[in-house]
mmCIF file of C-alpha atoms in Angstrom:
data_model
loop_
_atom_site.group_PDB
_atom_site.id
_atom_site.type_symbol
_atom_site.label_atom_id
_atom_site.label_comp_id
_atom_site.label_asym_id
_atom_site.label_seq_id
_atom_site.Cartn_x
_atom_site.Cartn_y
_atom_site.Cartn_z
ATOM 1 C CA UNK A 24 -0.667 -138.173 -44.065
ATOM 2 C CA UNK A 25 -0.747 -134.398 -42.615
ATOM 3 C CA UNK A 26 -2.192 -131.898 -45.099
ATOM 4 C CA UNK A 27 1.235 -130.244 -46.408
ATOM 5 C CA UNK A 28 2.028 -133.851 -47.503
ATOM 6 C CA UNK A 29 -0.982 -134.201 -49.709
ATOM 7 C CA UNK A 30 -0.503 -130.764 -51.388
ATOM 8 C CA UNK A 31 2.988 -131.879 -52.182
ATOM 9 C CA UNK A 32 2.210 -134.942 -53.322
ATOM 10 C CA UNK A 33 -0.446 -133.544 -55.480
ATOM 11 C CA UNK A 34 2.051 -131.089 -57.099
ATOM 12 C CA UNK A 35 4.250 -134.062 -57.290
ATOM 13 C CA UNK A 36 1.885 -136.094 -59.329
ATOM 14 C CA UNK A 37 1.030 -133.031 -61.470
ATOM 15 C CA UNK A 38 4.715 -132.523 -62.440
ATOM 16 C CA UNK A 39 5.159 -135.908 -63.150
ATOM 17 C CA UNK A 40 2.197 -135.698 -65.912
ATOM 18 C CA UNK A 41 3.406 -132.505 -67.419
ATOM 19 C CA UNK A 42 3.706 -133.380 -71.064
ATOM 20 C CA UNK A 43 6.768 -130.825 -71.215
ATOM 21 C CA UNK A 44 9.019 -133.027 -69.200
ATOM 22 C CA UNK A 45 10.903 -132.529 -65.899
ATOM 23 C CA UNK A 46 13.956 -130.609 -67.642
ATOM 24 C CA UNK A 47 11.233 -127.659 -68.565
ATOM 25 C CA UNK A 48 10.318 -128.160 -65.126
ATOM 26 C CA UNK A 49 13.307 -127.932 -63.481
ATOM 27 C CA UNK A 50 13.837 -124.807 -65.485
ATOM 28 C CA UNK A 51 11.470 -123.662 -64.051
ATOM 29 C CA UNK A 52 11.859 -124.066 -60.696
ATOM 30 C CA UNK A 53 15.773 -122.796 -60.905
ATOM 31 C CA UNK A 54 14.613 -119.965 -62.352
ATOM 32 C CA UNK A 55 12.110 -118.965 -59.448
ATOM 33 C CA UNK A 56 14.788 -120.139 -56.588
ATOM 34 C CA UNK A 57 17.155 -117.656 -58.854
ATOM 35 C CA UNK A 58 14.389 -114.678 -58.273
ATOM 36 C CA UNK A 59 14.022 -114.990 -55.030
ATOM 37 C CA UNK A 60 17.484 -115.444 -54.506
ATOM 38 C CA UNK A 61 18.285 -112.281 -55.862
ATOM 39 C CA UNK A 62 15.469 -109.943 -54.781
ATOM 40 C CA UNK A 63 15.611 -107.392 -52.543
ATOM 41 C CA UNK A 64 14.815 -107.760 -48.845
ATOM 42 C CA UNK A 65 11.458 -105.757 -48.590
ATOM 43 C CA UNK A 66 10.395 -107.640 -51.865
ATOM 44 C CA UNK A 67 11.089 -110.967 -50.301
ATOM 45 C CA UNK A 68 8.585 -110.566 -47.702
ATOM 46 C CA UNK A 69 5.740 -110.693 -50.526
ATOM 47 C CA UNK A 70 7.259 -113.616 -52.313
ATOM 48 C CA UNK A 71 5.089 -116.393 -53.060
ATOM 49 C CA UNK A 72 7.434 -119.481 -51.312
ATOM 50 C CA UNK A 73 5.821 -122.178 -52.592
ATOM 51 C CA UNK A 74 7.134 -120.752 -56.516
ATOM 52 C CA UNK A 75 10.222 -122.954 -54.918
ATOM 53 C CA UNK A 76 9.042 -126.745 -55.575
ATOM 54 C CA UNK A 77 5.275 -125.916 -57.480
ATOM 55 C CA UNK A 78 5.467 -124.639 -60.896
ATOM 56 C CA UNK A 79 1.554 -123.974 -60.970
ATOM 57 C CA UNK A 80 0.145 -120.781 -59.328
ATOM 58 C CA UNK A 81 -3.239 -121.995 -59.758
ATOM 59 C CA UNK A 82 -2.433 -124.820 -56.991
ATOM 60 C CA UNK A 83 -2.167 -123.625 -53.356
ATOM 61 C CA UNK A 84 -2.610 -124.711 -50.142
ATOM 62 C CA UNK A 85 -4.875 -121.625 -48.988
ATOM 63 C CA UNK A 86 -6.037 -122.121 -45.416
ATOM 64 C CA UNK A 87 -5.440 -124.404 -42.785
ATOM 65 C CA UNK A 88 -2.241 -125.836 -40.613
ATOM 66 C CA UNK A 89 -0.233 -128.281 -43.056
ATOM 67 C CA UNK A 90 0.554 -130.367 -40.044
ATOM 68 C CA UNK A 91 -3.049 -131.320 -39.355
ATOM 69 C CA UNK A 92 -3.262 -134.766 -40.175
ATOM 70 C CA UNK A 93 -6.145 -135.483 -43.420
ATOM 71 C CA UNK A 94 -8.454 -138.541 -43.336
ATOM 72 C CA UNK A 95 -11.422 -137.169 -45.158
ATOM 73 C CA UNK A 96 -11.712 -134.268 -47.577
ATOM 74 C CA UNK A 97 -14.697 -132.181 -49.005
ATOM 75 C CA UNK A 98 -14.050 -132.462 -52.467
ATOM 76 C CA UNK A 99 -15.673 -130.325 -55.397
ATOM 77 C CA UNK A 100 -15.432 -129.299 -58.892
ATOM 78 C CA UNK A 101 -16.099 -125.804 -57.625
ATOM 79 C CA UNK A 102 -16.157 -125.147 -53.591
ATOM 80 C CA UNK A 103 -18.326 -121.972 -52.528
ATOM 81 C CA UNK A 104 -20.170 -121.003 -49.095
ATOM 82 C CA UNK A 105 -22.946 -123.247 -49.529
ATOM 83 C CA UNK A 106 -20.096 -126.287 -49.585
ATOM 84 C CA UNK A 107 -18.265 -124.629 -46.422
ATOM 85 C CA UNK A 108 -21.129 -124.696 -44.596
ATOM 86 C CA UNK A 109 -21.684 -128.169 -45.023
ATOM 87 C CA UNK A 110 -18.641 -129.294 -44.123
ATOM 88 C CA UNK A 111 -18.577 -127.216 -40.961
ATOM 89 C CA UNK A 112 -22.448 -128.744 -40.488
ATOM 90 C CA UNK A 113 -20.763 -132.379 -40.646
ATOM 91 C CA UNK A 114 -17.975 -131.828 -38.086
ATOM 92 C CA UNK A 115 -20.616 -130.225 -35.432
ATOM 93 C CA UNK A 116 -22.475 -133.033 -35.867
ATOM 94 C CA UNK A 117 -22.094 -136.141 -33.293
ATOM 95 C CA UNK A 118 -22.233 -138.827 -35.717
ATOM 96 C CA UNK A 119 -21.364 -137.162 -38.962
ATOM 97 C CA UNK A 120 -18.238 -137.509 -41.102
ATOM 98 C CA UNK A 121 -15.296 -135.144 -39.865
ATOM 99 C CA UNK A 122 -14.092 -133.118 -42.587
ATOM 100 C CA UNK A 123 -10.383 -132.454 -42.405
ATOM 101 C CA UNK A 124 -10.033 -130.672 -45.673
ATOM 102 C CA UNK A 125 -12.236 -129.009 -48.602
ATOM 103 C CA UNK A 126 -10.489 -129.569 -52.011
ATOM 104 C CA UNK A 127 -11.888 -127.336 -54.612
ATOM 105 C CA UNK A 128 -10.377 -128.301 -58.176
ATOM 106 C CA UNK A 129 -10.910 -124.526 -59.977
ATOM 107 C CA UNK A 130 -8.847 -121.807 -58.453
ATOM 108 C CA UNK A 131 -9.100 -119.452 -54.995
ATOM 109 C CA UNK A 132 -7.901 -116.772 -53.423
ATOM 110 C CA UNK A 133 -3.867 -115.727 -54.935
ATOM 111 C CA UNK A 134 -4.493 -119.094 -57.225
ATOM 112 C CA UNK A 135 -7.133 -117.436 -59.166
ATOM 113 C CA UNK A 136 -5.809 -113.842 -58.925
ATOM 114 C CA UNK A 137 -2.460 -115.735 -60.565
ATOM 115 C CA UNK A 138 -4.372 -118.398 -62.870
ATOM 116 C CA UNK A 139 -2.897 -116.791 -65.945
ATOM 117 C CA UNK A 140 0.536 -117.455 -64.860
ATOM 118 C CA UNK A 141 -0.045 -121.005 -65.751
ATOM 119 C CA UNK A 142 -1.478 -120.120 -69.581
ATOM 120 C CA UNK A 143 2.226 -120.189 -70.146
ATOM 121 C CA UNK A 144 2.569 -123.709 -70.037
ATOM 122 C CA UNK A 145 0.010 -123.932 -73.159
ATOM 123 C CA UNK A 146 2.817 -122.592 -75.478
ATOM 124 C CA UNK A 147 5.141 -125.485 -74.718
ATOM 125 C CA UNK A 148 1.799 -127.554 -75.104
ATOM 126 C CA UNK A 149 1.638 -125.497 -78.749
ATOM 127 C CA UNK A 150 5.499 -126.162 -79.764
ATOM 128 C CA UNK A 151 5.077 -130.251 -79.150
ATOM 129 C CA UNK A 152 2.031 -130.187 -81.450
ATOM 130 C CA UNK A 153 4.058 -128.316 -84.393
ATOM 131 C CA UNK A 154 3.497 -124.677 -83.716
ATOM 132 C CA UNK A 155 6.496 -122.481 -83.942
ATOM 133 C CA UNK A 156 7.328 -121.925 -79.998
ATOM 134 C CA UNK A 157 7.903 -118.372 -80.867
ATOM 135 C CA UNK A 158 4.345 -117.654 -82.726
ATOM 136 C CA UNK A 159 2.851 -120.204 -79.444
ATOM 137 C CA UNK A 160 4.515 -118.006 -76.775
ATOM 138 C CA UNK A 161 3.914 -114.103 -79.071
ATOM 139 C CA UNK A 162 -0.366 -115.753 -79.369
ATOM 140 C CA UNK A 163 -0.375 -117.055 -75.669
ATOM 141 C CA UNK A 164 0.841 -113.352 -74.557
ATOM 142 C CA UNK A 165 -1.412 -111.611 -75.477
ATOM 143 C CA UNK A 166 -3.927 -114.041 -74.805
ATOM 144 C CA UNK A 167 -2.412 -114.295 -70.425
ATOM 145 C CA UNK A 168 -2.743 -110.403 -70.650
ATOM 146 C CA UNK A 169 -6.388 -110.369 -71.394
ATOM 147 C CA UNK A 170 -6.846 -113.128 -68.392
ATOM 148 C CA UNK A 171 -4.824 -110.967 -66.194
ATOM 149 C CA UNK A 172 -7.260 -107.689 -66.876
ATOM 150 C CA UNK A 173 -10.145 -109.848 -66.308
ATOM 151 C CA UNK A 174 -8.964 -110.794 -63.332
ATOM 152 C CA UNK A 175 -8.034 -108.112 -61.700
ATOM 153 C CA UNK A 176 -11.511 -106.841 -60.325
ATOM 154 C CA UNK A 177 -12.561 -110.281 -59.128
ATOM 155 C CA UNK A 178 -13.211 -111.015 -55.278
ATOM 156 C CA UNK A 179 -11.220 -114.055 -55.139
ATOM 157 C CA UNK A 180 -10.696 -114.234 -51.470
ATOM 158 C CA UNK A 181 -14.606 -114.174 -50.466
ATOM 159 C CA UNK A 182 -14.412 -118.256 -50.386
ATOM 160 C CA UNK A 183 -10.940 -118.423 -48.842
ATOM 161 C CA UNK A 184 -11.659 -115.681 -46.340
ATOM 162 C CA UNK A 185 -15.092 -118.046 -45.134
ATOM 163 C CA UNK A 186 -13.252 -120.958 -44.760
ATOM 164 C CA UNK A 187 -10.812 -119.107 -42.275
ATOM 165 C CA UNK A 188 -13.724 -117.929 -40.714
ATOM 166 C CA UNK A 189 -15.097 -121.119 -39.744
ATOM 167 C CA UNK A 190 -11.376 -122.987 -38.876
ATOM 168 C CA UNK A 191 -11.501 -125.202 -42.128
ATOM 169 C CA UNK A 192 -8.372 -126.325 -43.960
ATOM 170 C CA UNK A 193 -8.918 -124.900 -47.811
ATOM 171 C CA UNK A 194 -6.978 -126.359 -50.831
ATOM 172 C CA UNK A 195 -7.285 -126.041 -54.658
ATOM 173 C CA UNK A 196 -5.656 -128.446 -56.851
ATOM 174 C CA UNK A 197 -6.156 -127.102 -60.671
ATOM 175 C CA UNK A 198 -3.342 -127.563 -63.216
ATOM 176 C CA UNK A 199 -2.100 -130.245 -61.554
ATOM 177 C CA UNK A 200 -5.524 -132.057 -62.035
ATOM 178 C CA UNK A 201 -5.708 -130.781 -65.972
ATOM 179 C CA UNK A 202 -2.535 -131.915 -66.597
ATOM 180 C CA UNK A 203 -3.202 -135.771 -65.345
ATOM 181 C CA UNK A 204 -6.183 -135.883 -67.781
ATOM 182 C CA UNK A 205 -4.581 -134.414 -70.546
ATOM 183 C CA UNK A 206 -1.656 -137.006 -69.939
ATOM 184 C CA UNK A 207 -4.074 -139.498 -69.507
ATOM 185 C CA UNK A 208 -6.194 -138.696 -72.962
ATOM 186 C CA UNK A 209 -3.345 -138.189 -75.242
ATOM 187 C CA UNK A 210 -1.517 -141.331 -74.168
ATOM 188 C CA UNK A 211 -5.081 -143.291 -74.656
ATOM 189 C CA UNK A 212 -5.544 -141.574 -78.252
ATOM 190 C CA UNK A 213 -1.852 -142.891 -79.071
ATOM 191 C CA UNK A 214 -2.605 -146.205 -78.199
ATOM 192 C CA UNK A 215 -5.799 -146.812 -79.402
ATOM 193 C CA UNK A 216 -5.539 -144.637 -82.395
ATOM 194 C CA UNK A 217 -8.823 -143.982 -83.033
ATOM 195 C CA UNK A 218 -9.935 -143.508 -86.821
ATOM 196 C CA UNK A 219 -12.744 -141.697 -86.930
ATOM 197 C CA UNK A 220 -14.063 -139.188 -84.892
ATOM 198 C CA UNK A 221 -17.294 -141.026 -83.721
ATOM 199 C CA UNK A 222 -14.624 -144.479 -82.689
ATOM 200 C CA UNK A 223 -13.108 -141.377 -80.524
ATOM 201 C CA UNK A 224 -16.274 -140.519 -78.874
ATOM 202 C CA UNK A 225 -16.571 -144.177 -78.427
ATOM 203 C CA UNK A 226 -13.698 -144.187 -76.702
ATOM 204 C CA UNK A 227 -14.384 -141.693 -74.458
ATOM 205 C CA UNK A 228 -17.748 -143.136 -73.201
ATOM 206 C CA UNK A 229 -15.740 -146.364 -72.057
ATOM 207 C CA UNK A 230 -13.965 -143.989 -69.517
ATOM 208 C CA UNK A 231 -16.160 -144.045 -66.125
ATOM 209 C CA UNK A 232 -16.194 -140.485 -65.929
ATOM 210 C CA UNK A 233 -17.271 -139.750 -69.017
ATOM 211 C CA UNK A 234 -19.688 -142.806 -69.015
ATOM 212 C CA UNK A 235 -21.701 -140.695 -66.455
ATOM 213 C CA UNK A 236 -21.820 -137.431 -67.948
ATOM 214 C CA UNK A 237 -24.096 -140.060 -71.051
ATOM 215 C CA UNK A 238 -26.383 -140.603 -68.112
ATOM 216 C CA UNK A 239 -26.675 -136.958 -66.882
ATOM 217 C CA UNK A 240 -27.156 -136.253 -70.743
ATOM 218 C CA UNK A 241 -24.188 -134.202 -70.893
ATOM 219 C CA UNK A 242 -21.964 -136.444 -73.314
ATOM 220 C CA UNK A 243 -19.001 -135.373 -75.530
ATOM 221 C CA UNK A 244 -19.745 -133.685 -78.579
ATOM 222 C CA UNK A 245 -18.103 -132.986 -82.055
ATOM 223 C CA UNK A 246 -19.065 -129.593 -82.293
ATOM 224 C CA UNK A 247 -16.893 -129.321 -85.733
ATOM 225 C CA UNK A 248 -16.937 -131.927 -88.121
ATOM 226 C CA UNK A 249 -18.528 -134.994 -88.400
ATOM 227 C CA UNK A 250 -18.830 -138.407 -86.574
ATOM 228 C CA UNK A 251 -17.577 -139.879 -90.138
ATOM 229 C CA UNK A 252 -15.021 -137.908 -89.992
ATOM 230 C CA UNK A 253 -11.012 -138.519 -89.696
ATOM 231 C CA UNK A 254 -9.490 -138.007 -86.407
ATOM 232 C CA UNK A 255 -5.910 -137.917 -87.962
ATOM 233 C CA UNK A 256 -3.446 -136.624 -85.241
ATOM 234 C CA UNK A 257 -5.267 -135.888 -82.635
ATOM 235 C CA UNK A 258 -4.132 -132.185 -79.745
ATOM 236 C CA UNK A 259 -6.000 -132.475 -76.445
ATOM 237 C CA UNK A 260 -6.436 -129.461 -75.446
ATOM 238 C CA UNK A 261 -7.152 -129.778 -71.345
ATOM 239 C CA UNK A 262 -4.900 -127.968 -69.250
ATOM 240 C CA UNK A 263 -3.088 -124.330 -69.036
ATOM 241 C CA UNK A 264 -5.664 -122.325 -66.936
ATOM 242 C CA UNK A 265 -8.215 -121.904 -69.246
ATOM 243 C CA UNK A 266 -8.849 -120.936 -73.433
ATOM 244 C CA UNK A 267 -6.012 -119.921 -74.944
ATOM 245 C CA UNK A 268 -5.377 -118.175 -77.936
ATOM 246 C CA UNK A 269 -8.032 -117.739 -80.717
ATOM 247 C CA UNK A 270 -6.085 -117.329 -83.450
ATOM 248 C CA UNK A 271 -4.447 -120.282 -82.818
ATOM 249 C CA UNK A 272 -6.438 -123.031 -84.933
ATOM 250 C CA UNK A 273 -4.846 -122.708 -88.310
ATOM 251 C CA UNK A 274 -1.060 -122.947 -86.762
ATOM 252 C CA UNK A 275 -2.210 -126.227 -84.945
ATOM 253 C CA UNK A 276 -3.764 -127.092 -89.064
ATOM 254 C CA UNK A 277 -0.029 -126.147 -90.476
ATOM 255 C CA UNK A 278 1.292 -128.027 -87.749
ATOM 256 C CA UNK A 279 -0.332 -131.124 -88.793
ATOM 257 C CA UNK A 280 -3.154 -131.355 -86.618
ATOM 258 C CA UNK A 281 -6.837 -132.596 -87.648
ATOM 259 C CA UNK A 282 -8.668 -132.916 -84.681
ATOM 260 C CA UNK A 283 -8.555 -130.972 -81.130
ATOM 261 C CA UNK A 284 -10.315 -132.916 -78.082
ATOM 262 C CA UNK A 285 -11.099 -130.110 -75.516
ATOM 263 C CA UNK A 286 -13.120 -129.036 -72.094
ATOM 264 C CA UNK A 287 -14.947 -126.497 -73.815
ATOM 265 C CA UNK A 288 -14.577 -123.293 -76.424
ATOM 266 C CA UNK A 289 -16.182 -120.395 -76.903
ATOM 267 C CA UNK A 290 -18.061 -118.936 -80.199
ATOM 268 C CA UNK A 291 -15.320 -117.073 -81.303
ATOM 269 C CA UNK A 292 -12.450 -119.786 -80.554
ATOM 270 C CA UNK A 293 -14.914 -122.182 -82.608
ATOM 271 C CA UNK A 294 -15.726 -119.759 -85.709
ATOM 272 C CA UNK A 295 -12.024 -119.902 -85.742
ATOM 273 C CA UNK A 296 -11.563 -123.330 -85.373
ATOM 274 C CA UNK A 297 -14.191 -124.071 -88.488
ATOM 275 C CA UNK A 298 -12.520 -121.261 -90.576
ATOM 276 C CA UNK A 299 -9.709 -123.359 -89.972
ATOM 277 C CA UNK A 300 -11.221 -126.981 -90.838
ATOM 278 C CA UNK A 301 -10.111 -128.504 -87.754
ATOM 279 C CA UNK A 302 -12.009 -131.137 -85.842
ATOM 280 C CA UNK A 303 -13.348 -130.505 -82.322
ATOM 281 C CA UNK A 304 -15.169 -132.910 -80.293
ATOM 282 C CA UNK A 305 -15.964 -131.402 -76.411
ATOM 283 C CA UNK A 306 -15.397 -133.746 -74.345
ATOM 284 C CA UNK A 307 -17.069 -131.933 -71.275
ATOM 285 C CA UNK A 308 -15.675 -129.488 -68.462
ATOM 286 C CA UNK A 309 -16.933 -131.212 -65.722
ATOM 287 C CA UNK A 310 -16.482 -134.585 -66.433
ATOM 288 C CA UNK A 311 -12.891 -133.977 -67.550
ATOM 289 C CA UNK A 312 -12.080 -132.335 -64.388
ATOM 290 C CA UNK A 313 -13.330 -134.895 -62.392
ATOM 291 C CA UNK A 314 -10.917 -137.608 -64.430
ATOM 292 C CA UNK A 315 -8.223 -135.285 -63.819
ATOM 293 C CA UNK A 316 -8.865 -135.345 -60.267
ATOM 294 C CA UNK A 317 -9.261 -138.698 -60.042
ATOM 295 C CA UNK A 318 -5.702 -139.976 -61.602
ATOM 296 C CA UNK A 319 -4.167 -137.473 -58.886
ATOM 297 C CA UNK A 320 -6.141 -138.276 -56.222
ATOM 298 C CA UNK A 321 -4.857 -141.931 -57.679
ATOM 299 C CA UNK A 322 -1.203 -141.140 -57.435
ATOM 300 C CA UNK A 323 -1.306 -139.477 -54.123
ATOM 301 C CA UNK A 324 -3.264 -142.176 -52.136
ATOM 302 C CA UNK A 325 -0.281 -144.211 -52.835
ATOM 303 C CA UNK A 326 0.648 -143.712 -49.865
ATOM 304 C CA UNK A 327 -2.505 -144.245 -47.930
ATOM 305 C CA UNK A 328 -6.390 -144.292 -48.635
ATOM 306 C CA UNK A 329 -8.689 -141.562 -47.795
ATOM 307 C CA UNK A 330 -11.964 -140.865 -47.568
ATOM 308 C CA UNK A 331 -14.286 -138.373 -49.309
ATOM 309 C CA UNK A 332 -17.752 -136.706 -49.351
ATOM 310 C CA UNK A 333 -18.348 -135.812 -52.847
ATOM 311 C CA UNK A 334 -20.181 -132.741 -54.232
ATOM 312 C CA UNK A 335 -20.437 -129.687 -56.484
ATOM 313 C CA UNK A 336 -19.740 -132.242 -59.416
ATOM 314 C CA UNK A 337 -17.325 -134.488 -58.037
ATOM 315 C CA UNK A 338 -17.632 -138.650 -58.150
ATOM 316 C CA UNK A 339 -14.646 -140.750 -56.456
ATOM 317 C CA UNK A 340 -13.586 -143.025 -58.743
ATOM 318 C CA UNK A 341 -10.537 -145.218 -58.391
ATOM 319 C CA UNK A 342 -8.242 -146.801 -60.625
ATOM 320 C CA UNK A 343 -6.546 -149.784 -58.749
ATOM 321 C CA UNK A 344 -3.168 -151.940 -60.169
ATOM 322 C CA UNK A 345 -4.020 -155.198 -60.831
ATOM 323 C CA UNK A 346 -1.567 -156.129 -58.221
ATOM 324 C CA UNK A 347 -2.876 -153.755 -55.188
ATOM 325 C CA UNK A 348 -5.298 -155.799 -52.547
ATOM 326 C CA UNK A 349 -8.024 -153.904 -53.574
ATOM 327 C CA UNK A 350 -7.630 -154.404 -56.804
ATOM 328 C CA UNK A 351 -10.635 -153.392 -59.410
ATOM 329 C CA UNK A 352 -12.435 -150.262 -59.888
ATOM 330 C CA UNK A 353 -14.728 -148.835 -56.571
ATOM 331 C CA UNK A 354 -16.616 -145.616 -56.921
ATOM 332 C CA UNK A 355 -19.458 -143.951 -55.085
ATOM 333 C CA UNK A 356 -23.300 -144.650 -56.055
ATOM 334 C CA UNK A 357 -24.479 -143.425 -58.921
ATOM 335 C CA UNK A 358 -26.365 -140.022 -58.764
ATOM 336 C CA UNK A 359 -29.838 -140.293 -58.629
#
């Protein structure tokens, strides 16, 4: 597998788990192949290509040849100089693993100057949980314009810029991670059906990932309500960029919604969310990112097993069909 194969077939997997389906999708993708179609030629120049087949502008390729074949990746939660370095320490040394590409899971370079492009998909999100699309989408706007001001001082190329510096291949696969791990969460709440808000919890500490983040005493939490407490239907709220809306909480109550399973929230989304009455257990950033990038590391080693040197966060942990060779779960050693 060459690198511009496993950034495809990451988008590929993250598209599949979209909970808005392929025709929004597709939409989606028309309507950028439409744009570019019809712009101008001098505006053409600066369009971002890869709008053509990945609906998530958070998710680039950033550095690096996409021909270069990939055996082992640097992966982290969040990739920074310190992480460059090592890599570029390993491949200068004799016996050391080759690195052939650093995956950071949050956002670089254009990916985090254009995160708030993706906040759109949390309105669809909204509309399939019983909020009126048009209050979801008029909420989430103003919401992706705040994001975009923030934004706009940030030096988001410092990392990207380092990692050309020192010849290594740079990628960041965000969305496309979230949404695999809010696919996987809400499908697992459907089935299991969890009554109460501490059997939830339960269920979330069965989950590798989240069994570790018990042992680094950083579990879940219900940080509104109580572990007595209904879960009645249950909104997992994982992927989209990052918070949306805060004014959001009683349109997910009138929508039928008891309890919201999330990353994280700030103090003023959860004074909100308790004027509301609506439960909301935290099921952890980290740990949730690294399930997320674990079911699409899953999908896209499909077509071939590779290896990894985990840090900033990150544990390897596979999920193998009962029918594969290697069938059972493998992960790295415990952290010490």
């Amino acid at each position: 597998m060459n690198i511009g194969r496993f950034y495809r077939k990451a988008v590929a997997a993250g598209i599949a788990a979209d909970l808005r389906g392929k025709k929004e999708i597709d939409r989606l993708l028309a309507e950028a192949a439409e744009e570019y179609k019809g712009a101008a030629a001098e505006d053409k120049e600066f369009f971002d290509r890869d709008r053509l087949f990945n609906p998530y502008a958070d998710t680039r390729l950033l550095t690096g040849d996409p021909e270069t074949p990939v055996r082992r990746i640097l992966a982290g939660i969040d990739i920074d100089g310190g992480e460059l370095h090592l890599a570029r320490s390993l491949n200068r040394e004799p016996a050391g693993p080759k690195i052939d590409l650093v995956l950071s899971h949050h956002p670089l370079g254009p990916a985090q100057y254009r995160m708030y492009d993706v906040m759109r998909l949390q309105a669809g999100l909204l509309a399939l949980h019983g909020v009126t699309v048009s209050v979801a989408e008029q909420l989430m706007d103003k919401r992706i314009e705040e994001v975009e001001r923030r934004l706009l001082p940030a030096n988001a190329t410092r990392t990207m810029d380092l990692a050309r510096a020192l010849g290594l291949p740079l990628i960041c696969l965000h969305t496309v991670a979230d949404n695999c791990v809010t696919n996987y969460l809400t499908k697992l709440f459907a089935a299991k059906k969890p009554s109460r808000l501490k059997d939830l919890v339960r269920l979330l500490r069965a989950i590798p990932e989240y069994e570790r983040s018990f042992r680094l005493q950083a579990p879940p939490k219900i940080i509104n309500g109580k572990d007595s407490h209904s879960c009645g239907k249950i909104f997992v709220d994982m992927t989209g960029g990052t918070e949306g809306a805060k004014e959001i909480f009683d349109k997910l109550v009138s929508g039928g919604v008891s309890t919201i399973v999330g990353m994280h929230m700030s103090e003023e989304h959860l004074a909100n969310a308790r004027k509301a009455g609506i439960n909301v257990v935290i099921a952890g950033h980290i740990a949730s990112d690294v399930l997320g990038l674990n079911l699409l590391l899953d999908d896209v080693e499909k077509d071939g097993r590779l290896d990894y040197v985990c840090v900033s966060g990150f544990e390897r942990i596979r999920r193998m069909k009962p029918e594969s060779k290697q069938a059972g779960r493998r992960r790295s050693p415990p952290p010490r």
